[in-house]
mmCIF file of C-alpha atoms and ligand atoms in Angstrom:
data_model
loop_
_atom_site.group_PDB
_atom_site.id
_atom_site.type_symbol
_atom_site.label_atom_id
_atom_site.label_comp_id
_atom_site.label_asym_id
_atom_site.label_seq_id
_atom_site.Cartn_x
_atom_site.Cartn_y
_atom_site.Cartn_z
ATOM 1 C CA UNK R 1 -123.346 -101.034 76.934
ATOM 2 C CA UNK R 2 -122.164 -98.051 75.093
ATOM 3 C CA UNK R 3 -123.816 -94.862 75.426
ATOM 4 C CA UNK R 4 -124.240 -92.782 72.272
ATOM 5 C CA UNK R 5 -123.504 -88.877 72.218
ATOM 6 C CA UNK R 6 -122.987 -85.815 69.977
ATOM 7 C CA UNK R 7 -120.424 -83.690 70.741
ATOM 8 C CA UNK R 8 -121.540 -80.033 70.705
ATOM 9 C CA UNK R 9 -119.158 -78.410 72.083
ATOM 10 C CA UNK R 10 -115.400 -79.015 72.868
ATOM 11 C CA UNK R 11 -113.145 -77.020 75.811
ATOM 12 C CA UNK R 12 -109.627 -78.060 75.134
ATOM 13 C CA UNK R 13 -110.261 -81.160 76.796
ATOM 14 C CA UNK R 14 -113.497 -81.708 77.799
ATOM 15 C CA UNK R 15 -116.142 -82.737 75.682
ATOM 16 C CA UNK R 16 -119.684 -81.268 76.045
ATOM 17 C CA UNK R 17 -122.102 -83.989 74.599
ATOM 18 C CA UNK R 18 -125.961 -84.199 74.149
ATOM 19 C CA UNK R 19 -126.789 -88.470 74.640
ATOM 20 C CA UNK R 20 -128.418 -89.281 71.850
ATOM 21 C CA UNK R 21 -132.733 -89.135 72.124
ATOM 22 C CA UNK R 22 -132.474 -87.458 75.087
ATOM 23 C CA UNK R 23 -131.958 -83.434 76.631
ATOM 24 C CA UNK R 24 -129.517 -84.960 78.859
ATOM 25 C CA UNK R 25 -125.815 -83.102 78.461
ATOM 26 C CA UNK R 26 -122.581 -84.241 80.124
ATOM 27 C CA UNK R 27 -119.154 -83.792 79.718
ATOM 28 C CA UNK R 28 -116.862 -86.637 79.011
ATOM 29 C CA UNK R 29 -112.787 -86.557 78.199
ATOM 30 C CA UNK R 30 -111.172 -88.556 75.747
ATOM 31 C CA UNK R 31 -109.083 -91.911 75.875
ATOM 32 C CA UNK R 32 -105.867 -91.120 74.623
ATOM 33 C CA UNK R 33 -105.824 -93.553 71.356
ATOM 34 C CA UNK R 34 -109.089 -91.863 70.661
ATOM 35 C CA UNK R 35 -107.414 -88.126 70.287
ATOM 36 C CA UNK R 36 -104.375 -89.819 68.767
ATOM 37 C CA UNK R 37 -106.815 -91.292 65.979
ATOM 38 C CA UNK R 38 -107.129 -88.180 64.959
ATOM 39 C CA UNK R 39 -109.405 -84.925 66.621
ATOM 40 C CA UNK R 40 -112.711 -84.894 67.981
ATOM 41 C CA UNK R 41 -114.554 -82.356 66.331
ATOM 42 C CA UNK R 42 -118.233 -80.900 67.330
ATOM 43 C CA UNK R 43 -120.531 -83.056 65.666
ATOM 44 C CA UNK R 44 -118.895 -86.230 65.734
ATOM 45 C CA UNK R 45 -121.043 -88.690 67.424
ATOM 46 C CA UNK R 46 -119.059 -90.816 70.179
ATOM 47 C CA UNK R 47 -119.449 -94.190 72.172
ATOM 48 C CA UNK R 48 -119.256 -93.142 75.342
ATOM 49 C CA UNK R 49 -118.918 -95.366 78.659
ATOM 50 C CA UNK R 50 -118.901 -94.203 82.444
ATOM 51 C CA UNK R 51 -116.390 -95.285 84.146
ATOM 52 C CA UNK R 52 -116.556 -94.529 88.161
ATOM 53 C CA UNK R 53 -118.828 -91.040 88.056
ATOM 54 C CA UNK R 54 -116.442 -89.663 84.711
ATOM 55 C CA UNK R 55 -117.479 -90.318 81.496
ATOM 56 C CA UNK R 56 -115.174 -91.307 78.437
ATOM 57 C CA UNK R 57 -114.957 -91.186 75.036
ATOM 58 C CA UNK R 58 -114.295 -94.774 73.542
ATOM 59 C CA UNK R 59 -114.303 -94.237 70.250
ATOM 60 C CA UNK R 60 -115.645 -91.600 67.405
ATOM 61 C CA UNK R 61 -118.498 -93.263 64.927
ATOM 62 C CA UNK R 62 -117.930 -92.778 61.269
ATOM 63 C CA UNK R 63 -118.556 -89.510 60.105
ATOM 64 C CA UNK R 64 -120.855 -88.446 57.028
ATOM 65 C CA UNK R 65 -118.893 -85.716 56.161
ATOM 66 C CA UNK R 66 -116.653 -83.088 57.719
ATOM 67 C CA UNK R 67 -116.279 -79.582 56.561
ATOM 68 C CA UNK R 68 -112.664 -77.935 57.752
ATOM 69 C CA UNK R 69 -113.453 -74.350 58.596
ATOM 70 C CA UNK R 70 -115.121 -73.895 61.103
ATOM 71 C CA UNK R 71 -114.301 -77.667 62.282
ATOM 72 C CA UNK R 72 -117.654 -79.237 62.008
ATOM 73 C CA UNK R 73 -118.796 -82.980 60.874
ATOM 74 C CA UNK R 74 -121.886 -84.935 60.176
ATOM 75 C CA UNK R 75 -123.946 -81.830 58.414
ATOM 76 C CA UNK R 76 -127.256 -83.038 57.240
ATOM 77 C CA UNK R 77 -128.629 -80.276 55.921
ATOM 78 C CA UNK R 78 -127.523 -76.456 54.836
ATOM 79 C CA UNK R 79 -129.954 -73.618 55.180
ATOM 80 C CA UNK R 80 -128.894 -71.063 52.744
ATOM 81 C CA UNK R 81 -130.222 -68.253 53.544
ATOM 82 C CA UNK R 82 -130.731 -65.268 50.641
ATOM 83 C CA UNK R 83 -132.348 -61.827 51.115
ATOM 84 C CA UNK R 84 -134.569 -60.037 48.642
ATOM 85 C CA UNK R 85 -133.979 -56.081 48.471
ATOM 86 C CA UNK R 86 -131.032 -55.580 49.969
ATOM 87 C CA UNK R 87 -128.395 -56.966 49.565
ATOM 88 C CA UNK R 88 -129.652 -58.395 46.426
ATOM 89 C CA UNK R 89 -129.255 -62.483 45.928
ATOM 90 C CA UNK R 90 -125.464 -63.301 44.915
ATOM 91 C CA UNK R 91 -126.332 -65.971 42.741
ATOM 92 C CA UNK R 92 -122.754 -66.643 42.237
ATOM 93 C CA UNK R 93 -122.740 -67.577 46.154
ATOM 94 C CA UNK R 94 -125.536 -69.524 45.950
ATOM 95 C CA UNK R 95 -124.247 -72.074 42.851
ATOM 96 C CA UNK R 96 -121.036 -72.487 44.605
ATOM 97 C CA UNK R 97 -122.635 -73.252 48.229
ATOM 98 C CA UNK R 98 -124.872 -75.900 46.249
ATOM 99 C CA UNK R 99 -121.776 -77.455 44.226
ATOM 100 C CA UNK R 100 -120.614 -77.749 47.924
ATOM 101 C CA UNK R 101 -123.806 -79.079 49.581
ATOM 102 C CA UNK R 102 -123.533 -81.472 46.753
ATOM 103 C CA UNK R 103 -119.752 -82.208 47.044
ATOM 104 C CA UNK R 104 -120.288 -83.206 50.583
ATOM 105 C CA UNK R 105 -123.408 -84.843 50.820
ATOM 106 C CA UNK R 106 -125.548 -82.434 52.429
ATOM 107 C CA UNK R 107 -129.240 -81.948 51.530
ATOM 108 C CA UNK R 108 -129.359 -77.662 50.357
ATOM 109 C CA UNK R 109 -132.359 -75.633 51.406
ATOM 110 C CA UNK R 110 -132.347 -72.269 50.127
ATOM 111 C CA UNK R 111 -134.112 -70.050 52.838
ATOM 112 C CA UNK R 112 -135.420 -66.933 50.930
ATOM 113 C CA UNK R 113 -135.592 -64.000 53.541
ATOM 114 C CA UNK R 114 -137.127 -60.482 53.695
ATOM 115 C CA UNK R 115 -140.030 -61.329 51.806
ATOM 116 C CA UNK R 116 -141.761 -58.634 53.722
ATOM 117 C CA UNK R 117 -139.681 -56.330 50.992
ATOM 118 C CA UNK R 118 -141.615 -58.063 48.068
ATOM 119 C CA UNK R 119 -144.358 -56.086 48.068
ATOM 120 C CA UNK R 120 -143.216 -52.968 47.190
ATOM 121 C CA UNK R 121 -139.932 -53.376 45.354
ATOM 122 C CA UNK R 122 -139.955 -54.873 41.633
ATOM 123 C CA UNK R 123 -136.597 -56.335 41.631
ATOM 124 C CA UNK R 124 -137.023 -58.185 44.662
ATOM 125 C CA UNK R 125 -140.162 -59.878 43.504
ATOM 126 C CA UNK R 126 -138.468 -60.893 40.537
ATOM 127 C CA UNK R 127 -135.183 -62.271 42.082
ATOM 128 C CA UNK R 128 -137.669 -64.557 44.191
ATOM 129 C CA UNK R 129 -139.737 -65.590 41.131
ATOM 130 C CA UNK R 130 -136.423 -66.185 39.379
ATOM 131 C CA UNK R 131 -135.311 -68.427 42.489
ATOM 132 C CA UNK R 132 -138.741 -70.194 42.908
ATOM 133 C CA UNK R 133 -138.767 -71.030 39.089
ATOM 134 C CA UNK R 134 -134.829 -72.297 38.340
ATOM 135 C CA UNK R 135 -134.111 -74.021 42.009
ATOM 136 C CA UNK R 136 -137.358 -75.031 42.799
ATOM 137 C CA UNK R 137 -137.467 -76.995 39.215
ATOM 138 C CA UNK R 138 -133.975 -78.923 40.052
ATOM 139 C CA UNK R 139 -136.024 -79.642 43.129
ATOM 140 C CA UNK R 140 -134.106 -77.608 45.623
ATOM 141 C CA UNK R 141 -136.543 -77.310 48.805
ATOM 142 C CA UNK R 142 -137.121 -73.452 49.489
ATOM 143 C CA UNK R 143 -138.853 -71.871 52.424
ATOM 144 C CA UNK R 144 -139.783 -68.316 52.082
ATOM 145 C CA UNK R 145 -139.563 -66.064 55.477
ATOM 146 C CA UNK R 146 -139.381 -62.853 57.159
ATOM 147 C CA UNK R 147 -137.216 -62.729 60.345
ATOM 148 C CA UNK R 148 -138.701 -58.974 60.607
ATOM 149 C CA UNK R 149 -142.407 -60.094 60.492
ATOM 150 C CA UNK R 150 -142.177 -63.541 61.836
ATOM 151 C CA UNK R 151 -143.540 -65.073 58.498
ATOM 152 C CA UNK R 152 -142.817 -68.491 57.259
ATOM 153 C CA UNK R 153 -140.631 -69.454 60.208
ATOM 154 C CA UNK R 154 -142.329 -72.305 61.367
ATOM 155 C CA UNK R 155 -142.061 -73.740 58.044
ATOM 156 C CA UNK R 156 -138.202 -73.521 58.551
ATOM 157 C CA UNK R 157 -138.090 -74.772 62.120
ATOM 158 C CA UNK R 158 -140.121 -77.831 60.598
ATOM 159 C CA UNK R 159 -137.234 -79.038 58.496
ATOM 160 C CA UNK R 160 -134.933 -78.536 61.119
ATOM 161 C CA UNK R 161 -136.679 -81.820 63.018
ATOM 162 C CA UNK R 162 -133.968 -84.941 63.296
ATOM 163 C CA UNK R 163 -131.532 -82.733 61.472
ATOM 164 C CA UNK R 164 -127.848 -81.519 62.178
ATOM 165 C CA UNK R 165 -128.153 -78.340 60.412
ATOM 166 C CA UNK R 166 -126.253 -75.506 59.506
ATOM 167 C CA UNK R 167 -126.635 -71.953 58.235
ATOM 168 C CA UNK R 168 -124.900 -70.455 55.449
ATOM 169 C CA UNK R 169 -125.419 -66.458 53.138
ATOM 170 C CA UNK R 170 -123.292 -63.838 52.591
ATOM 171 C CA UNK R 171 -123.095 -60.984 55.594
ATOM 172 C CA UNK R 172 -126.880 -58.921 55.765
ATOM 173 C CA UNK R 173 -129.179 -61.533 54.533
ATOM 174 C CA UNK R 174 -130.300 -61.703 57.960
ATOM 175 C CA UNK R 175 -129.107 -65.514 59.230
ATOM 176 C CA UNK R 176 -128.239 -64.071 62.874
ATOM 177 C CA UNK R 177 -132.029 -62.054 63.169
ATOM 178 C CA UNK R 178 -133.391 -65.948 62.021
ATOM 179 C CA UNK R 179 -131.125 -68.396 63.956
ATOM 180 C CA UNK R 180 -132.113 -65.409 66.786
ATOM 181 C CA UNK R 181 -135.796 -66.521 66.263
ATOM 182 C CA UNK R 182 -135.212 -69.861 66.224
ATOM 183 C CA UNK R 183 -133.047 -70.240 69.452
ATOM 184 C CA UNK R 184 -135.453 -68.345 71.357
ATOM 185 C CA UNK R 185 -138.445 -69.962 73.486
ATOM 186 C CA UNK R 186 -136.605 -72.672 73.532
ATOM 187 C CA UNK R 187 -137.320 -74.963 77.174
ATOM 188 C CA UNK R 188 -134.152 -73.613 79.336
ATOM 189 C CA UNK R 189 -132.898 -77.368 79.562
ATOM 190 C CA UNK R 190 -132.262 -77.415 76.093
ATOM 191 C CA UNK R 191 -129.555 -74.248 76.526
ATOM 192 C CA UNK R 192 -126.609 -74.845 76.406
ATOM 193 C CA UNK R 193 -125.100 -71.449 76.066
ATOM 194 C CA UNK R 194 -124.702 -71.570 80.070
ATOM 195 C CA UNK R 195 -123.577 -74.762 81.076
ATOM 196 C CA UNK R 196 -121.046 -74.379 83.693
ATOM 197 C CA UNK R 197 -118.386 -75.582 82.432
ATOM 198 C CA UNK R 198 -114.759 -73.706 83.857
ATOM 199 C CA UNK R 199 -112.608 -72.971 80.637
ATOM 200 C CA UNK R 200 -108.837 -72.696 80.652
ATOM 201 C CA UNK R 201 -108.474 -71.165 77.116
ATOM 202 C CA UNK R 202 -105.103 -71.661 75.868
ATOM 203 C CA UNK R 203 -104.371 -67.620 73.554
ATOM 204 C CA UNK R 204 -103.748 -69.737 70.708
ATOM 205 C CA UNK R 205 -107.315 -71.525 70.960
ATOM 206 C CA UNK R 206 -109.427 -70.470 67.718
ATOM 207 C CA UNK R 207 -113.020 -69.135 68.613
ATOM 208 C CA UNK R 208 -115.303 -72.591 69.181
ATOM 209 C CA UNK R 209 -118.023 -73.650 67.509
ATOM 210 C CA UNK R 210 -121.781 -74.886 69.184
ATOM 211 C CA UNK R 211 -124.263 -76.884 68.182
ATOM 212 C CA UNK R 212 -127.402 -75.910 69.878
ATOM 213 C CA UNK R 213 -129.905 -78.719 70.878
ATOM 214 C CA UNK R 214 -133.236 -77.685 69.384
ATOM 215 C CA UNK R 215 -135.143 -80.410 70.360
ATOM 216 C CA UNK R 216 -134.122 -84.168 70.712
ATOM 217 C CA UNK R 217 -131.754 -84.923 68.197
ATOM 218 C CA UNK R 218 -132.240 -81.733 66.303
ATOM 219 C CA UNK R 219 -128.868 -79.237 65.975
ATOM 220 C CA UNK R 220 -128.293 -76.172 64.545
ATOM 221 C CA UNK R 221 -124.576 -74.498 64.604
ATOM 222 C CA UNK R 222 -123.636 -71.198 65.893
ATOM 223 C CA UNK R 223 -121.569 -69.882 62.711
ATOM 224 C CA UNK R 224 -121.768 -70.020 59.385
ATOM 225 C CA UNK R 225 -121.390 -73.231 57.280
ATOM 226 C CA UNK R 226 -119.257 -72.553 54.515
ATOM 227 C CA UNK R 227 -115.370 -70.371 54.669
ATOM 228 C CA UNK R 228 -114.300 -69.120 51.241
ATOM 229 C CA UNK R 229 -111.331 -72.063 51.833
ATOM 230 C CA UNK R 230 -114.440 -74.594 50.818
ATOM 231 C CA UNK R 231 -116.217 -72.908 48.709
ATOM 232 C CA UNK R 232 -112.844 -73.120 46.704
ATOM 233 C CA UNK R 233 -111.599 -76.073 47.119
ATOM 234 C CA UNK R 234 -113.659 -77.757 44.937
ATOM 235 C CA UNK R 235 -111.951 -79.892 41.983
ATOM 236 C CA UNK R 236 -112.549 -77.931 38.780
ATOM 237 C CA UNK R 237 -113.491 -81.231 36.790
ATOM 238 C CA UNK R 238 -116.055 -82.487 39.561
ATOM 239 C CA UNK R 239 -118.012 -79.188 39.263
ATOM 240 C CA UNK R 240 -120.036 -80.396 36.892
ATOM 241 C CA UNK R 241 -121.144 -83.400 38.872
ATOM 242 C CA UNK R 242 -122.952 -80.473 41.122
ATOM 243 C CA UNK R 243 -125.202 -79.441 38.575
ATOM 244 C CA UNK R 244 -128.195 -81.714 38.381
ATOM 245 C CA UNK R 245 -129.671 -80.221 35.437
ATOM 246 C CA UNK R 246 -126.634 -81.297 33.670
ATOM 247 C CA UNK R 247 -127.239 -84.951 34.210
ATOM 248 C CA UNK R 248 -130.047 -85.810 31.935
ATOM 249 C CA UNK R 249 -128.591 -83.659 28.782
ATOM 250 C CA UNK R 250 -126.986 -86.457 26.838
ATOM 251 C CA UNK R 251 -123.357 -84.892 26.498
ATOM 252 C CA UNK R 252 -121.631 -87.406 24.274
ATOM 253 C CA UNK R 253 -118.127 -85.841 24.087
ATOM 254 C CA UNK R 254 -115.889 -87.884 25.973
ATOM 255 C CA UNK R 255 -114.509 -86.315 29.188
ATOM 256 C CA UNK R 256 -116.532 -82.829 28.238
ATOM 257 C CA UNK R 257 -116.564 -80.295 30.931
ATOM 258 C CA UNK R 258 -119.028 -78.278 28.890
ATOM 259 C CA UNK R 259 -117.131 -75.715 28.537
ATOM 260 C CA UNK R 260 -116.447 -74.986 24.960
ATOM 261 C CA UNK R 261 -114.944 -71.865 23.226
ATOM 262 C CA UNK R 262 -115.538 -73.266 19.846
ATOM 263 C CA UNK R 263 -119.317 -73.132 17.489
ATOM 264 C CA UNK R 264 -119.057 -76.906 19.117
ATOM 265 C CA UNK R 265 -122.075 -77.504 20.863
ATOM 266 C CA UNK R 266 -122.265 -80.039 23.848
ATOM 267 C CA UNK R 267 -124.943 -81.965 24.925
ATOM 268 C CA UNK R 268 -125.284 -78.966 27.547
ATOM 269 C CA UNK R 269 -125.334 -76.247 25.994
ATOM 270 C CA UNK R 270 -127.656 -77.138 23.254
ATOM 271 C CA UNK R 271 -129.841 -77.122 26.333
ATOM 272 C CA UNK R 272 -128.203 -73.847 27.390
ATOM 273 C CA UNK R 273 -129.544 -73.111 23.836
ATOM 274 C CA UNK R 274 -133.030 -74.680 23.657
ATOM 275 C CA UNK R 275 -133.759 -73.091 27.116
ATOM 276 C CA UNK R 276 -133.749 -76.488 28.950
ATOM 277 C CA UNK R 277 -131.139 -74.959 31.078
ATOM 278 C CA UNK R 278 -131.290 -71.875 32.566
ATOM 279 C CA UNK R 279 -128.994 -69.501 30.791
ATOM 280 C CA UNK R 280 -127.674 -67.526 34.342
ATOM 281 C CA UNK R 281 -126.513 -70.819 35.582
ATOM 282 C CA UNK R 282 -124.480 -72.173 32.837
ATOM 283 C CA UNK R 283 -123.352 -68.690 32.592
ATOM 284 C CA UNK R 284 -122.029 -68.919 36.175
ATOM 285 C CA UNK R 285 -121.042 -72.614 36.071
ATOM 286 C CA UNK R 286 -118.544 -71.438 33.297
ATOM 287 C CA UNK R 287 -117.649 -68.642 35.312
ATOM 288 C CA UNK R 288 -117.064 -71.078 38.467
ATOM 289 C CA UNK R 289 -115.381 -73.604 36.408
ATOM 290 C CA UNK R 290 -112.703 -70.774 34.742
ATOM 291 C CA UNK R 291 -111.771 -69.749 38.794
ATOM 292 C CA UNK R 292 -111.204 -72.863 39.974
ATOM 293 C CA UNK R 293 -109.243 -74.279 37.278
ATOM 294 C CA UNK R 294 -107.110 -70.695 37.329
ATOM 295 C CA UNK R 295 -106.688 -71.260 41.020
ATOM 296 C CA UNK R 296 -105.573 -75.188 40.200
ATOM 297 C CA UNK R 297 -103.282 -74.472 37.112
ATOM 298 C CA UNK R 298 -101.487 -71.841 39.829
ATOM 299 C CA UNK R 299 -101.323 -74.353 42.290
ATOM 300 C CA UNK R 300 -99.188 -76.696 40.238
ATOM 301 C CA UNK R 301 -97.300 -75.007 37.908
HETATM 302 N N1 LIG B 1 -136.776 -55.971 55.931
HETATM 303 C C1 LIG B 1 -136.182 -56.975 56.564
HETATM 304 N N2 LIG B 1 -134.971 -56.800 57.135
HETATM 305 C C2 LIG B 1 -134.400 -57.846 57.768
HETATM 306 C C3 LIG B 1 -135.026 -59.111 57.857
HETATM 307 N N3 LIG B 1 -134.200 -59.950 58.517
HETATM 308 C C4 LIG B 1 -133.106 -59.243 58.845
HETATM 309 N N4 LIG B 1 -133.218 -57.963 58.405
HETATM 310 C C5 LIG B 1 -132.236 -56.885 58.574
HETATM 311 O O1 LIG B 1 -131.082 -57.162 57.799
HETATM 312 C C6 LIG B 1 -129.900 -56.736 58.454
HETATM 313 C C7 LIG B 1 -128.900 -57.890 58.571
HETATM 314 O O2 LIG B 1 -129.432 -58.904 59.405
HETATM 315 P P1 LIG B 1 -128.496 -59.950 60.176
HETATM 316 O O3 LIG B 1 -129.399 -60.910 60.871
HETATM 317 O O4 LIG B 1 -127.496 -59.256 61.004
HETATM 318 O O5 LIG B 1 -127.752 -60.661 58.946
HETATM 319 P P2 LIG B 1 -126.492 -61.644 58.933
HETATM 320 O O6 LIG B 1 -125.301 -60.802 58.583
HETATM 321 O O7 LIG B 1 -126.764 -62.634 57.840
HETATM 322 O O8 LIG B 1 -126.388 -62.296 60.274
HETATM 323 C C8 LIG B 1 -130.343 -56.180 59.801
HETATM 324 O O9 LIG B 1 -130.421 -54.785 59.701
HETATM 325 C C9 LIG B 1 -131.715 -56.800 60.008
HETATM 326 O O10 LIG B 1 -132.559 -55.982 60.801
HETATM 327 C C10 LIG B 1 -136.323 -59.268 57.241
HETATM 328 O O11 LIG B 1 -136.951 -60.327 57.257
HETATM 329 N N5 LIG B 1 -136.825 -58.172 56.611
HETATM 330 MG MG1 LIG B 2 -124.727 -62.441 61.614
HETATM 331 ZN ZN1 LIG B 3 -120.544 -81.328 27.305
#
């Protein structure tokens, strides 16, 4: 019988894997036709079989999805983390790493950090309000925390539970003082970050990615999700698909983008206009929408 791993880490050539509903790690290498199918990538879960004392990869399962840089597949969830204070929430950021979680299948969680700031500074208690009120209604899950004062981080390790998940925020908002937090106490057979494993680095190898083995069958990786390459390469006419407040608005123009110069007014954005929608988002959905169709019309002309 098969055995069933997840790759978490790959070594030119030798596979580190975690078999599945257990702490047990090996390493395996791969068949030949496997690699030839196309590359193994961390996260891909594998039929493995031992053959002698080696173990092999036999073939890769389907993935769920696959994001291209860093090299990572089978995402089920993106924490995106935002700070309060400073730096201030880029809410431009955060619609396009949504669109994205959406794009690919995987299930957003906005991860609101630094709430220890709230107390004294106004604008920070109203960018988390603001949050709260406009994600939380299109039923975005958000945990609130403090990496400083250890608040609301066992609420975020909760959702991490059966989950492949991965971190994602612009530089400061604090993911490396939370993913810190999280990886520590950890039982030392769950680290992996010293397995003894010799490496023979080629100078052309790009830096690797980990998964780290939380707990059975929970992962978190070691980098951030998203590269500005994804985060652009959406396709401008999808966008809208993204936005689930746009779903139940009743736009009867055929093929409408909602994005109209004229006094026209779309099913949208007489919700834009009645207040049904929040204003800042269609705002930056148009905004989205105009740089990704710029960056298309380039592309092809
Ligand atoms: N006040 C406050 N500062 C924090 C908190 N979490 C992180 N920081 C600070 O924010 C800065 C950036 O944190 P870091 O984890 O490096 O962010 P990263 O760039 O997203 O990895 C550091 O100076 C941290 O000490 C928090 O919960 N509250
Ligand atoms: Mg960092
Ligand atoms: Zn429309």
């Amino acid at each position: 019988m098969d055995i069933i791993g997840k790759v978490i880490r790959i070594d030119l050539d030798v596979y580190v894997i975690n078999i599945e509903n257990t702490n047990k790690i090996i390493t395996a290498k791969a068949r030949g036709n496997v690699k030839k199918q196309g590359s193994i990538v961390v996260g891909d879960r594998v039929n493995i079989k031992k053959v002698n004392k080696d173990y092999m990869i036999e073939s890769v399962i389907d993935r769920k999805n696959i994001l291209i840089r860093p090299p990572v597949s089978n995402i089920d969830q993106m924490i995106i983390v935002v700070s309060v204070g400073e730096p201030a929430p880029d809410f431009i950021l955060l619609d396009k790493q949504l669109s994205l979680c959406f794009a690919k299948g995987i299930t957003p969680i906005i991860c609101i950090n630094k709430i220890d700031l709230v107390k004294e500074d106004k604008k920070a208690k109203e960018d988390l309000e603001y949050i709260k009120k406009i994600y939380g209604n299109l039923g975005i899950e958000i945990v609130f925390v403090s990496a400083k004062e250890c608040l609301g981080l066992d609420d975020l390790k909760s959702l991490l539970i059966n989950k492949t998940s991965a971190f994602s925020g612009n530089s400061g908002v604090g993911k490396s003082s939370i993913t810190k937090e999280i990886l520590q106490n950890l039982p030392d057979r769950l680290e992996i970050g010293n397995i003894g494993i010799k490496t023979k680095r080629g100078k052309h190898t790009t830096k690797s990615v980990n998964l780290y083995s939380i707990s059975e069958n929970s992962y978190i990786l070691d980098t951030p999700g998203f590269s500005s390459y994804e985060l652009y390469d959406i396709d401008h006419k999808k966008l809208k698909e993204y936005y689930p407040e746009f779903t139940n608005s009743n736009c009867t123009f055929a093929d409408c983008v909602h994005v109209i110069e004229s006094d026209k007014v779309c099913g949208v954005k007489r919700n834009v206009l009645n207040g049904n929608i929040d204003k800042g988002r269609y705002e930056r959905y148009v905004y989205i929408y105009e740089k990704l169709k710029e960056k298309y019309d380039k592309r092809y002309k």
